Amino acid sequence: MVATGCTGGDDGGAATTAAPATTTANTPPTSQAPEQDQSATTLPPATTEALAPITTLRLAAPPDCATNPACADGLARVYGIDVSDLIVPTEPGAPMAAAVLEGAADVGVIFSDDPALDDPSLVQLDDDRTMVAAENIVPVAKMALVSDRGDALRDAIDQVTDSLNDDELRSALAAVRDGTSPEEAARTFAAATGEIDPAADAPIRIGAEAFPTARVLANVYAMGLSARGYPAVVVPIDGFRALEIAYMIDDEIDLSIQYSASLLEYLDGFQGRSSADSAATLSALRELLALAEYEAFAASPLQSRNTFVMRKDIAEANGIANLSDLIPLAPPADVAPAPGDLPELQDPFAIFGPGDLRIGSVGPEVRELQELLSQIDYYGGPLNGIFEEPTRRAVAAFQVDSGSAPDGIVGPITLVALREAVDAGATAITTELSTTGDSSGNEIHLTFDDGPSGEFTPQILDLLAQYDAKAVFFSIGNQVEGGAELLQRAVSQGHRIGNHTWSHASLDGMSADTFAGEVGRTQDAISAAINETPTCLRPPYGATDDQTRDRAAGLGLSVELWNIDPQDWSRPGVENIVSNVVEHAGPGAVVLMHDGGGNRDQTIAALGQILERLSADGYRFTPIPGC
Ligand SMILES: [Zn+2]
């Protein structure tokens, strides 16, 4: 059922025309009868006919959704709904709304503090069975922090927490979305509470995960504590909760701004101990953290919870107002047994296993480490559970590639990064070696994902032209029509266009139908734009499964990953992007960068320097062979 190219609504559930009767029977008897043409014809591609039961529920959600008790896992457990296809857009908020509005997803998950929720074409589904727990913002630190710095620090932290409010946070996030830095947005936010007077010594290091709310809040606490006599700095973290906790354990940060329910569930192994009761959730979290001598300070009333949205016209036409209204329409989940008595609380940091592994360590943990390293081709030695020089070298090589100090010792940060690498791109390294081919020459293959972008793609094309560099642009299908001229210009300059799915969906575990919609539809759109059909597919997040290659091959596509990832999407600073690429560059290397998906000013500034330095080293820039 590849879309025939007319409107956006003809993939997904609409093709299963089987049983309209079911729908009618299950809609509530309100005055809004679910007749097809009842709803206002406000939206252009409106497919407001009654939904037939759907074989796949496509959910656009943040990266942690699969295991989040307030997301896919919760929909199965609490509502008995199976989320068959998870679509994880590049950034939270607006891209989720876009996926729902243009029909790539049936339901979207947006944080309750996100300005994208205000779109009048979206409707928020009521969580009528209380799946989403109380999710208050709560600062967490080792107890030693307060004993070192004195009890007045707790007051200072509590005062900053008290100053948080929903309106200020929302406007700060709206400013960040419009290009203001999190620091600037936080300055406006913090200015409401006290003068900002940065002092000098021994700053308190506050972790900031890689999403806008976390960056803004970390800056608000840093400024608020500084103003109260506790100099504080923000430590940006290129990852999410697991990595931030690892930073905390390794003493790379002192204070972490968390969400009460999510942190409780994460540390407790998703036992379902959080609830809609804020106080009960916080007290369970404190009890758990105390076992490992960590402290959760007072929580803010401010929450940031998963909120489920649908297109308003579709929801209204089908009488869907609550999450439970989806049950008769959505595929049923294998319902997990209802949680009985909760197990006793355990040391929450046991998830990181025993202490550091290093030369001389022996045992099953070392064997597991060797298996992880070998899965992504860093280790080819015996899986014998003995940490000797070959294991140390493999660890150090991985640490270099993941951007941490190559000390050859496996602490929590390395372990988290390693598990994430295995989960996200298990096939990355073997594939890139087989696709790049020529490792003896002087060619480097630049790639740009997530475009085309009217603002950033032209600047990148200009820079590439200055160095006679040819690249591959992996385009997102739903941006192709609006960016057709950019793609034509790229092709006329000698660049190649590849497929990066219709809505930046993770292809891992995806059904065949959705794959056809995501990848096949993008092939059609690109062919229409440039008169050539792409031959290369870049899976978002590098995520693939056993079927991805075969399905791609069926559409004439080879799967192309990368081996240099400077994480430019996370805006780590121009210097970081440049040094990451230049230091890892070698013949046949494939570099991942982005011309869309957010503000790319850093990418563009870095690209100029990268082209300059690598050209001077004698490299030429050519498309990935075969793309
Ligand atoms: Zn991408």
XYZ file of C-alpha atoms and ligand atoms in Angstrom:
628
model
C 0.000 0.000 0.000
C 2.469 2.610 -1.109
C 0.815 5.988 -1.195
C -0.299 6.980 -4.618
C 1.009 10.466 -4.256
C -2.145 12.484 -3.771
C -2.853 13.560 -0.211
C -1.108 12.734 3.016
C -3.859 10.652 4.509
C -4.039 7.587 2.324
C -1.498 5.430 4.123
C -1.883 3.868 7.549
C -5.283 2.879 8.781
C -7.449 4.256 6.032
C -6.619 1.356 3.750
C -8.094 -1.187 6.134
C -11.629 -0.439 5.126
C -13.043 -3.484 6.845
C -15.322 -2.647 9.720
C -16.914 0.762 9.973
C -19.655 -0.659 12.159
C -17.249 -1.165 15.042
C -16.363 2.455 15.061
C -19.910 3.660 15.260
C -20.712 1.240 18.052
C -17.871 2.525 20.140
C -18.270 6.235 19.798
C -19.882 7.966 22.746
C -23.465 9.161 22.236
C -22.665 12.827 22.259
C -24.347 15.256 19.925
C -21.247 15.147 17.730
C -22.335 12.150 15.731
C -19.403 10.541 13.949
C -20.730 11.062 10.459
C -18.094 11.491 7.812
C -18.741 14.987 6.566
C -19.862 16.407 9.862
C -16.610 18.101 10.830
C -15.665 21.540 9.624
C -13.509 21.463 6.513
C -10.764 23.573 7.998
C -7.617 21.619 7.211
C -6.469 21.040 3.632
C -5.558 17.308 3.718
C -8.356 16.407 6.116
C -9.226 12.735 6.259
C -11.939 13.145 8.799
C -13.905 10.043 8.008
C -14.550 7.638 10.840
C -11.458 5.623 11.682
C -11.642 1.936 10.994
C -9.833 -0.219 13.546
C -6.188 0.179 12.714
C -3.603 -2.533 12.474
C -0.763 -0.271 13.473
C -0.851 2.654 15.861
C 1.835 5.114 14.842
C 3.051 7.135 17.810
C 5.385 10.124 17.430
C 7.259 10.323 20.720
C 10.550 11.150 22.461
C 13.467 8.681 22.356
C 12.740 7.124 25.755
C 9.134 6.278 24.870
C 9.604 2.550 24.353
C 10.482 1.993 27.997
C 8.742 4.959 29.584
C 5.834 3.990 31.879
C 4.067 7.167 30.769
C 4.472 6.337 27.089
C 4.412 3.174 24.934
C 4.944 0.891 27.900
C 2.119 2.624 29.771
C -0.272 2.491 26.812
C 0.163 -1.283 26.779
C -0.052 -1.762 30.524
C -2.790 0.725 31.418
C -4.862 0.919 28.229
C -4.050 -2.418 26.597
C -3.022 -0.623 23.407
C -0.103 -1.897 21.371
C 2.079 0.816 19.889
C 3.215 -0.918 16.759
C 5.224 1.866 15.185
C 7.218 4.373 17.108
C 8.305 7.474 15.240
C 11.005 9.469 17.004
C 11.444 12.934 15.439
C 14.724 14.863 15.655
C 13.650 17.145 18.466
C 10.839 17.242 21.019
C 7.806 19.421 20.516
C 7.119 20.944 17.125
C 8.256 17.936 15.026
C 5.860 15.662 16.974
C 3.015 18.074 16.282
C 4.010 18.169 12.611
C 4.051 14.369 12.382
C 0.476 14.236 13.702
C -0.810 17.144 11.629
C 0.503 15.856 8.344
C -0.607 12.281 8.967
C 2.707 10.473 9.547
C 1.588 9.597 13.080
C -1.828 8.877 14.584
C -0.982 10.150 18.052
C 1.844 12.369 19.281
C 3.493 12.805 22.672
C 4.462 16.340 23.641
C 5.737 17.568 26.998
C 3.157 19.604 28.878
C 5.496 22.609 29.011
C 5.947 22.709 25.249
C 4.579 25.632 23.207
C 3.790 23.188 20.375
C 0.763 22.069 22.405
C -0.921 25.381 21.655
C -1.569 24.476 18.005
C -5.328 24.888 17.547
C -5.465 21.953 15.107
C -4.400 19.545 17.855
C -6.530 18.117 20.589
C -5.128 16.793 23.870
C -6.430 13.376 24.850
C -7.471 13.065 28.449
C -5.477 10.476 30.391
C -8.682 9.067 31.846
C -7.027 6.050 33.489
C -4.219 8.091 35.061
C -1.282 6.494 33.335
C 0.940 9.568 33.513
C 2.380 9.991 36.997
C 3.151 13.224 38.813
C 6.304 14.500 37.162
C 7.539 17.386 39.289
C 10.870 19.033 38.617
C 13.255 18.054 41.397
C 16.972 18.794 41.961
C 19.039 15.770 43.007
C 22.578 15.617 44.432
C 24.826 13.470 46.554
C 24.149 14.092 50.250
C 27.821 14.987 50.555
C 27.210 18.162 48.559
C 25.128 19.682 51.333
C 27.418 18.464 54.109
C 30.391 20.016 52.263
C 28.772 23.328 51.442
C 26.460 23.835 54.399
C 22.716 23.741 54.958
C 22.249 27.205 53.487
C 22.875 25.647 50.089
C 19.687 23.656 50.505
C 17.790 26.901 51.138
C 19.336 28.456 48.053
C 18.364 25.470 45.906
C 14.844 25.477 47.356
C 14.498 29.184 46.618
C 15.388 28.643 42.982
C 12.930 25.731 42.861
C 10.217 27.939 44.365
C 10.804 30.539 41.677
C 9.996 28.184 38.794
C 6.708 28.747 37.048
C 4.971 27.450 34.001
C 4.495 30.740 32.122
C 8.154 31.728 32.364
C 9.328 28.278 31.307
C 7.010 28.183 28.330
C 8.130 31.551 27.091
C 11.770 30.549 27.638
C 11.209 27.434 25.511
C 9.445 29.429 22.819
C 12.486 31.755 22.736
C 14.881 28.776 22.467
C 12.831 27.415 19.593
C 13.190 30.763 17.855
C 16.973 30.600 18.121
C 17.735 32.195 21.506
C 20.401 30.265 23.415
C 19.255 28.376 26.540
C 21.602 30.625 28.555
C 19.937 33.794 27.284
C 16.457 32.383 27.778
C 17.390 31.309 31.297
C 18.744 34.779 32.032
C 15.341 36.276 31.307
C 13.751 33.519 33.346
C 16.124 33.950 36.304
C 15.965 37.731 36.209
C 12.482 37.477 37.655
C 13.896 36.028 40.876
C 17.067 37.918 41.758
C 20.078 39.800 40.463
C 22.704 37.773 38.671
C 26.166 38.188 40.129
C 28.567 35.438 39.088
C 31.224 34.850 41.751
C 34.528 33.046 41.432
C 35.520 29.817 43.139
C 34.687 26.086 43.156
C 31.525 26.297 41.109
C 28.740 23.788 41.615
C 28.469 21.788 38.376
C 24.904 21.318 37.163
C 24.173 18.745 34.455
C 22.043 19.687 31.452
C 20.696 16.887 29.264
C 20.344 17.385 25.517
C 16.869 18.845 25.275
C 15.720 22.460 25.589
C 13.853 22.254 28.911
C 16.841 20.639 30.610
C 19.227 23.224 29.183
C 17.019 26.132 30.279
C 16.414 24.783 33.785
C 20.095 23.977 34.405
C 20.921 27.566 33.508
C 18.156 28.909 35.749
C 19.588 26.971 38.696
C 23.144 28.013 37.847
C 22.197 31.675 37.725
C 19.915 31.439 40.757
C 22.562 29.729 42.893
C 25.264 32.133 41.705
C 23.067 35.061 42.685
C 22.727 33.548 46.147
C 26.455 33.205 46.724
C 26.998 29.708 45.292
C 28.848 30.037 42.007
C 27.521 27.424 39.626
C 28.173 26.329 36.049
C 26.238 24.255 33.555
C 27.784 21.057 32.213
C 26.112 20.143 28.893
C 25.534 16.416 28.516
C 25.203 14.918 25.042
C 22.608 12.414 26.068
C 19.727 11.782 28.394
C 18.937 10.463 31.859
C 21.226 7.429 31.861
C 24.234 9.502 30.876
C 23.480 12.266 33.355
C 23.219 9.749 36.201
C 26.541 8.293 35.058
C 28.066 11.787 35.222
C 26.711 12.124 38.746
C 28.174 8.803 39.887
C 31.525 9.643 38.335
C 31.582 13.052 40.067
C 31.536 14.956 36.789
C 28.535 16.949 38.035
C 27.239 17.884 41.491
C 23.594 18.648 40.877
C 21.073 17.231 38.457
C 17.658 18.692 37.661
C 15.321 15.736 37.232
C 11.666 14.768 36.881
C 10.383 12.958 39.937
C 8.358 10.109 38.410
C 10.697 9.380 35.516
C 13.752 9.288 37.764
C 11.997 7.059 40.295
C 10.946 4.584 37.633
C 14.313 4.624 35.904
C 16.283 3.935 39.077
C 13.754 1.440 40.358
C 13.703 -0.693 37.220
C 10.224 0.475 36.074
C 8.324 -1.167 38.917
C 5.384 1.238 38.691
C 5.994 2.905 42.043
C 5.193 6.400 40.716
C 1.632 7.664 40.764
C -0.463 10.759 40.154
C 0.206 11.720 43.778
C 3.156 14.148 43.706
C 3.989 13.827 47.376
C 3.921 10.023 47.351
C 6.092 9.904 44.232
C 8.632 12.295 45.735
C 8.784 10.434 49.011
C 9.351 7.100 47.234
C 12.115 8.745 45.220
C 13.764 10.126 48.359
C 13.624 6.773 50.085
C 15.237 5.118 47.082
C 17.973 7.732 46.646
C 18.814 7.693 50.348
C 19.883 4.051 50.006
C 22.802 5.298 47.937
C 23.328 8.534 49.888
C 21.771 10.847 47.365
C 19.279 13.561 48.192
C 16.237 14.818 46.317
C 15.557 18.393 47.367
C 12.096 19.956 47.525
C 10.193 19.545 44.271
C 8.716 22.346 42.253
C 4.975 22.256 41.585
C 6.056 22.766 37.978
C 5.618 19.585 35.971
C 6.593 18.474 32.517
C 4.518 15.444 31.631
C 3.805 13.467 28.529
C 0.680 14.808 26.869
C -0.992 12.836 24.068
C -2.348 14.732 21.085
C -4.292 13.981 17.931
C -5.427 16.043 15.039
C -8.488 17.871 16.284
C -10.686 17.267 13.226
C -9.997 13.512 13.200
C -10.508 13.204 16.955
C -13.766 15.146 16.865
C -15.136 13.259 13.891
C -14.535 10.014 15.776
C -15.609 11.133 19.216
C -12.124 10.635 20.665
C -11.462 12.754 23.722
C -9.823 10.313 26.121
C -6.984 7.890 25.665
C -9.382 5.062 26.432
C -11.488 6.052 23.403
C -8.605 4.688 21.323
C -8.901 1.186 22.756
C -11.539 -0.171 20.342
C -9.615 1.296 17.399
C -6.044 0.434 18.258
C -4.316 -2.935 18.087
C -4.474 -4.707 21.451
C -1.351 -5.157 23.527
C -0.234 -8.357 25.158
C -1.335 -7.070 28.511
C 1.296 -7.411 31.170
C 0.135 -8.811 34.501
C -1.134 -6.101 36.825
C 1.572 -5.148 39.292
C 1.036 -6.943 42.569
C 3.085 -6.213 45.664
C 6.076 -4.127 44.770
C 9.479 -5.656 45.453
C 11.665 -4.142 48.133
C 13.695 -1.104 47.185
C 17.219 -1.960 46.044
C 20.330 0.151 45.667
C 19.228 2.278 42.695
C 22.649 2.472 41.141
C 22.952 -1.274 40.878
C 21.892 -0.751 37.246
C 25.462 0.278 36.608
C 26.859 -2.980 37.939
C 29.853 -3.264 40.240
C 32.691 -0.742 40.345
C 35.099 0.191 37.583
C 36.488 -2.518 35.322
C 40.168 -2.230 34.459
C 43.294 -4.271 33.765
C 43.267 -7.164 36.182
C 39.461 -7.346 36.546
C 37.977 -10.783 35.940
C 34.487 -12.233 35.899
C 31.154 -12.178 34.097
C 31.060 -8.361 33.953
C 34.292 -8.371 31.960
C 32.917 -11.008 29.643
C 29.788 -8.945 29.099
C 31.984 -5.934 28.372
C 33.975 -7.926 25.799
C 30.747 -9.021 24.141
C 29.483 -5.446 23.916
C 32.764 -4.229 22.446
C 32.880 -7.060 19.933
C 29.307 -6.405 18.807
C 30.400 -3.025 17.485
C 33.763 -4.329 16.257
C 36.074 -2.760 18.786
C 37.278 -6.076 20.157
C 38.270 -9.229 18.351
C 39.940 -11.101 21.195
C 38.705 -14.012 23.285
C 35.472 -13.628 25.267
C 37.172 -14.985 28.359
C 36.151 -12.578 31.105
C 39.761 -11.502 31.696
C 40.589 -7.803 31.313
C 44.021 -7.729 29.707
C 45.785 -5.409 27.266
C 43.600 -6.224 24.192
C 40.473 -5.369 26.170
C 42.052 -2.166 27.465
C 42.980 -1.108 23.935
C 39.463 -1.782 22.696
C 38.002 0.272 25.542
C 40.380 3.156 24.864
C 39.571 3.121 21.142
C 35.871 3.250 21.939
C 36.434 6.106 24.410
C 38.263 8.128 21.749
C 35.425 7.603 19.290
C 32.756 8.453 21.845
C 34.535 11.631 22.867
C 35.715 10.751 26.370
C 39.179 10.454 27.868
C 40.857 7.216 26.690
C 41.916 5.915 30.084
C 40.990 2.318 29.266
C 38.938 2.059 32.462
C 35.236 1.264 32.297
C 33.226 3.418 34.687
C 29.535 4.322 34.416
C 29.991 6.921 31.665
C 31.833 4.529 29.373
C 29.367 1.749 30.145
C 26.333 3.905 29.315
C 27.953 5.161 26.118
C 28.844 1.609 25.133
C 25.340 0.264 25.731
C 23.863 3.178 23.804
C 26.244 2.577 20.923
C 25.306 -1.089 20.798
C 21.576 -0.305 21.011
C 21.628 2.499 18.487
C 24.054 1.403 15.853
C 25.068 -2.170 16.348
C 25.637 -2.514 12.639
C 27.207 0.888 12.104
C 30.820 -0.034 12.074
C 30.681 -3.193 9.998
C 28.487 -1.482 7.432
C 30.532 1.604 7.008
C 33.644 -0.458 6.453
C 31.962 -2.411 3.703
C 30.416 0.607 2.001
C 33.319 3.023 1.986
C 35.522 0.685 0.021
C 38.565 2.700 -0.836
C 40.600 3.180 2.315
C 43.884 3.802 0.546
C 43.017 6.989 -1.316
C 42.497 10.537 -0.182
C 38.716 10.783 -0.380
C 36.350 11.736 2.405
C 32.588 11.412 2.091
C 30.532 14.199 3.664
C 26.835 13.606 4.313
C 24.114 16.012 5.460
C 20.912 14.701 7.029
C 17.501 16.107 7.971
C 17.178 18.718 5.190
C 16.424 20.300 2.885
C 16.186 23.533 4.840
C 15.520 26.849 3.147
C 17.723 28.583 5.673
C 20.738 26.283 6.028
C 21.022 24.090 2.914
C 21.931 27.023 0.599
C 24.738 28.118 2.936
C 26.138 24.588 2.951
C 25.914 24.388 -0.852
C 27.820 27.672 -1.136
C 30.598 26.435 1.148
C 30.910 23.093 -0.630
C 31.145 24.873 -3.991
C 34.106 26.928 -2.757
C 36.082 23.721 -2.212
C 34.679 21.782 -5.169
C 33.362 19.322 -2.576
C 30.598 16.840 -3.480
C 28.390 15.363 -0.771
C 25.266 13.275 -0.196
C 22.173 14.996 1.214
C 19.859 12.543 2.990
C 16.516 14.315 2.797
C 13.406 13.975 4.920
C 10.492 13.188 2.603
C 7.978 15.593 4.084
C 10.394 18.478 3.434
C 11.143 17.548 -0.164
C 8.210 19.221 -1.863
C 8.918 22.589 -0.243
C 12.633 22.177 -0.912
C 12.557 20.834 -4.461
C 14.528 23.760 -5.879
C 17.252 23.267 -3.289
C 17.582 19.623 -4.219
C 17.727 20.500 -7.912
C 20.458 23.016 -7.181
C 22.381 20.414 -5.155
C 22.184 17.883 -7.997
C 23.290 20.470 -10.550
C 26.369 21.109 -8.356
C 27.260 17.417 -8.437
C 25.816 16.329 -5.079
C 23.687 13.228 -4.577
C 20.310 12.991 -2.827
C 19.522 10.096 -0.490
C 16.468 8.932 1.417
C 16.118 9.708 5.153
C 12.473 8.510 5.548
C 9.291 10.550 5.317
C 9.070 11.747 8.914
C 12.429 10.802 10.455
C 11.043 7.541 11.759
C 13.121 4.877 13.453
C 13.073 1.886 11.084
C 13.896 -0.515 13.876
C 10.917 -2.821 14.516
C 8.738 -1.058 11.964
C 5.899 -2.871 10.164
C 6.177 -3.462 6.401
C 3.286 -1.102 5.668
C 4.753 1.785 7.600
C 8.155 1.118 6.024
C 6.567 1.477 2.598
C 4.963 4.751 3.686
C 8.142 6.125 5.245
C 10.717 5.012 2.696
C 8.734 4.320 -0.507
C 6.830 7.569 -0.316
C 10.093 9.461 0.137
C 11.540 7.742 -2.961
C 8.528 8.988 -4.909
C 8.834 12.534 -3.599
C 12.553 12.796 -4.360
C 12.116 11.290 -7.833
C 9.421 13.829 -8.557
C 11.666 16.659 -7.370
C 14.920 15.792 -9.161
C 13.987 13.255 -11.829
C 16.352 10.681 -10.343
C 15.596 7.918 -7.864
C 17.836 7.697 -4.792
C 19.967 4.593 -4.319
C 20.978 5.140 -0.704
C 18.998 5.089 2.542
C 20.256 6.642 5.753
C 18.168 5.231 8.620
C 17.396 7.882 11.256
C 19.497 7.274 14.407
C 21.287 4.529 12.459
C 18.522 2.278 13.787
C 17.885 -0.852 11.739
C 16.683 -4.390 12.312
C 17.012 -7.725 10.515
C 14.500 -6.717 7.855
C 15.679 -3.195 7.073
C 18.288 -4.162 4.501
C 16.001 -6.529 2.607
C 13.140 -4.059 2.517
C 15.488 -1.277 1.425
C 16.954 -3.506 -1.273
C 13.406 -4.135 -2.491
C 13.178 -0.412 -3.199
C 16.618 -0.324 -4.837
C 18.308 1.199 -1.792
C 21.477 0.340 0.072
C 21.700 1.252 3.750
C 24.458 3.768 4.440
C 25.683 4.672 7.907
C 28.754 6.688 8.937
C 31.923 6.451 10.968
C 32.480 10.032 12.082
C 29.689 11.610 14.100
C 30.575 15.024 15.550
C 27.058 15.299 17.080
C 26.609 18.658 15.386
C 22.824 18.392 15.914
C 23.371 18.877 19.655
C 25.241 22.158 19.036
C 28.303 21.166 21.060
C 30.298 24.226 19.927
C 32.032 24.927 16.628
C 35.445 23.897 17.941
C 34.150 20.538 19.139
C 32.608 19.769 15.761
C 35.772 20.736 13.897
C 38.161 18.815 16.133
C 35.967 15.722 16.189
C 35.923 15.523 12.393
C 39.508 16.562 11.745
C 40.976 14.254 14.382
C 39.074 11.211 13.158
C 39.384 11.893 9.449
C 40.983 9.229 7.288
C 40.710 7.857 3.755
C 37.213 6.602 2.976
C 35.654 8.071 6.142
C 31.939 8.935 6.078
C 31.074 12.077 8.072
C 27.579 12.624 9.473
C 26.388 16.233 9.731
C 23.028 17.981 9.435
C 21.574 20.686 7.198
C 18.175 20.608 8.896
C 16.376 19.579 12.085
C 17.149 22.752 14.028
C 19.518 25.700 14.062
C 22.622 24.682 12.076
C 24.760 27.816 12.488
C 27.428 25.803 14.326
C 27.498 23.152 11.606
C 28.019 25.796 8.945
C 30.776 27.594 10.855
C 32.478 24.249 11.498
C 32.107 23.056 7.909
C 34.121 26.013 6.593
C 37.027 25.112 8.879
C 36.744 21.390 8.180
C 36.889 21.931 4.418
C 39.823 24.299 4.807
C 41.891 22.031 7.050
C 41.217 18.722 5.330
C 41.798 20.244 1.881
C 45.144 21.486 3.146
C 45.877 17.907 4.260
C 45.315 16.741 0.669
C 41.812 15.273 1.002
C 39.129 15.469 -1.686
C 35.402 15.346 -0.902
C 33.280 12.939 -2.943
C 29.838 11.346 -2.518
C 29.660 7.912 -0.875
C 30.371 5.482 -3.746
C 27.123 4.088 -5.126
C 24.849 6.855 -3.819
Zn 18.318 12.407 10.873
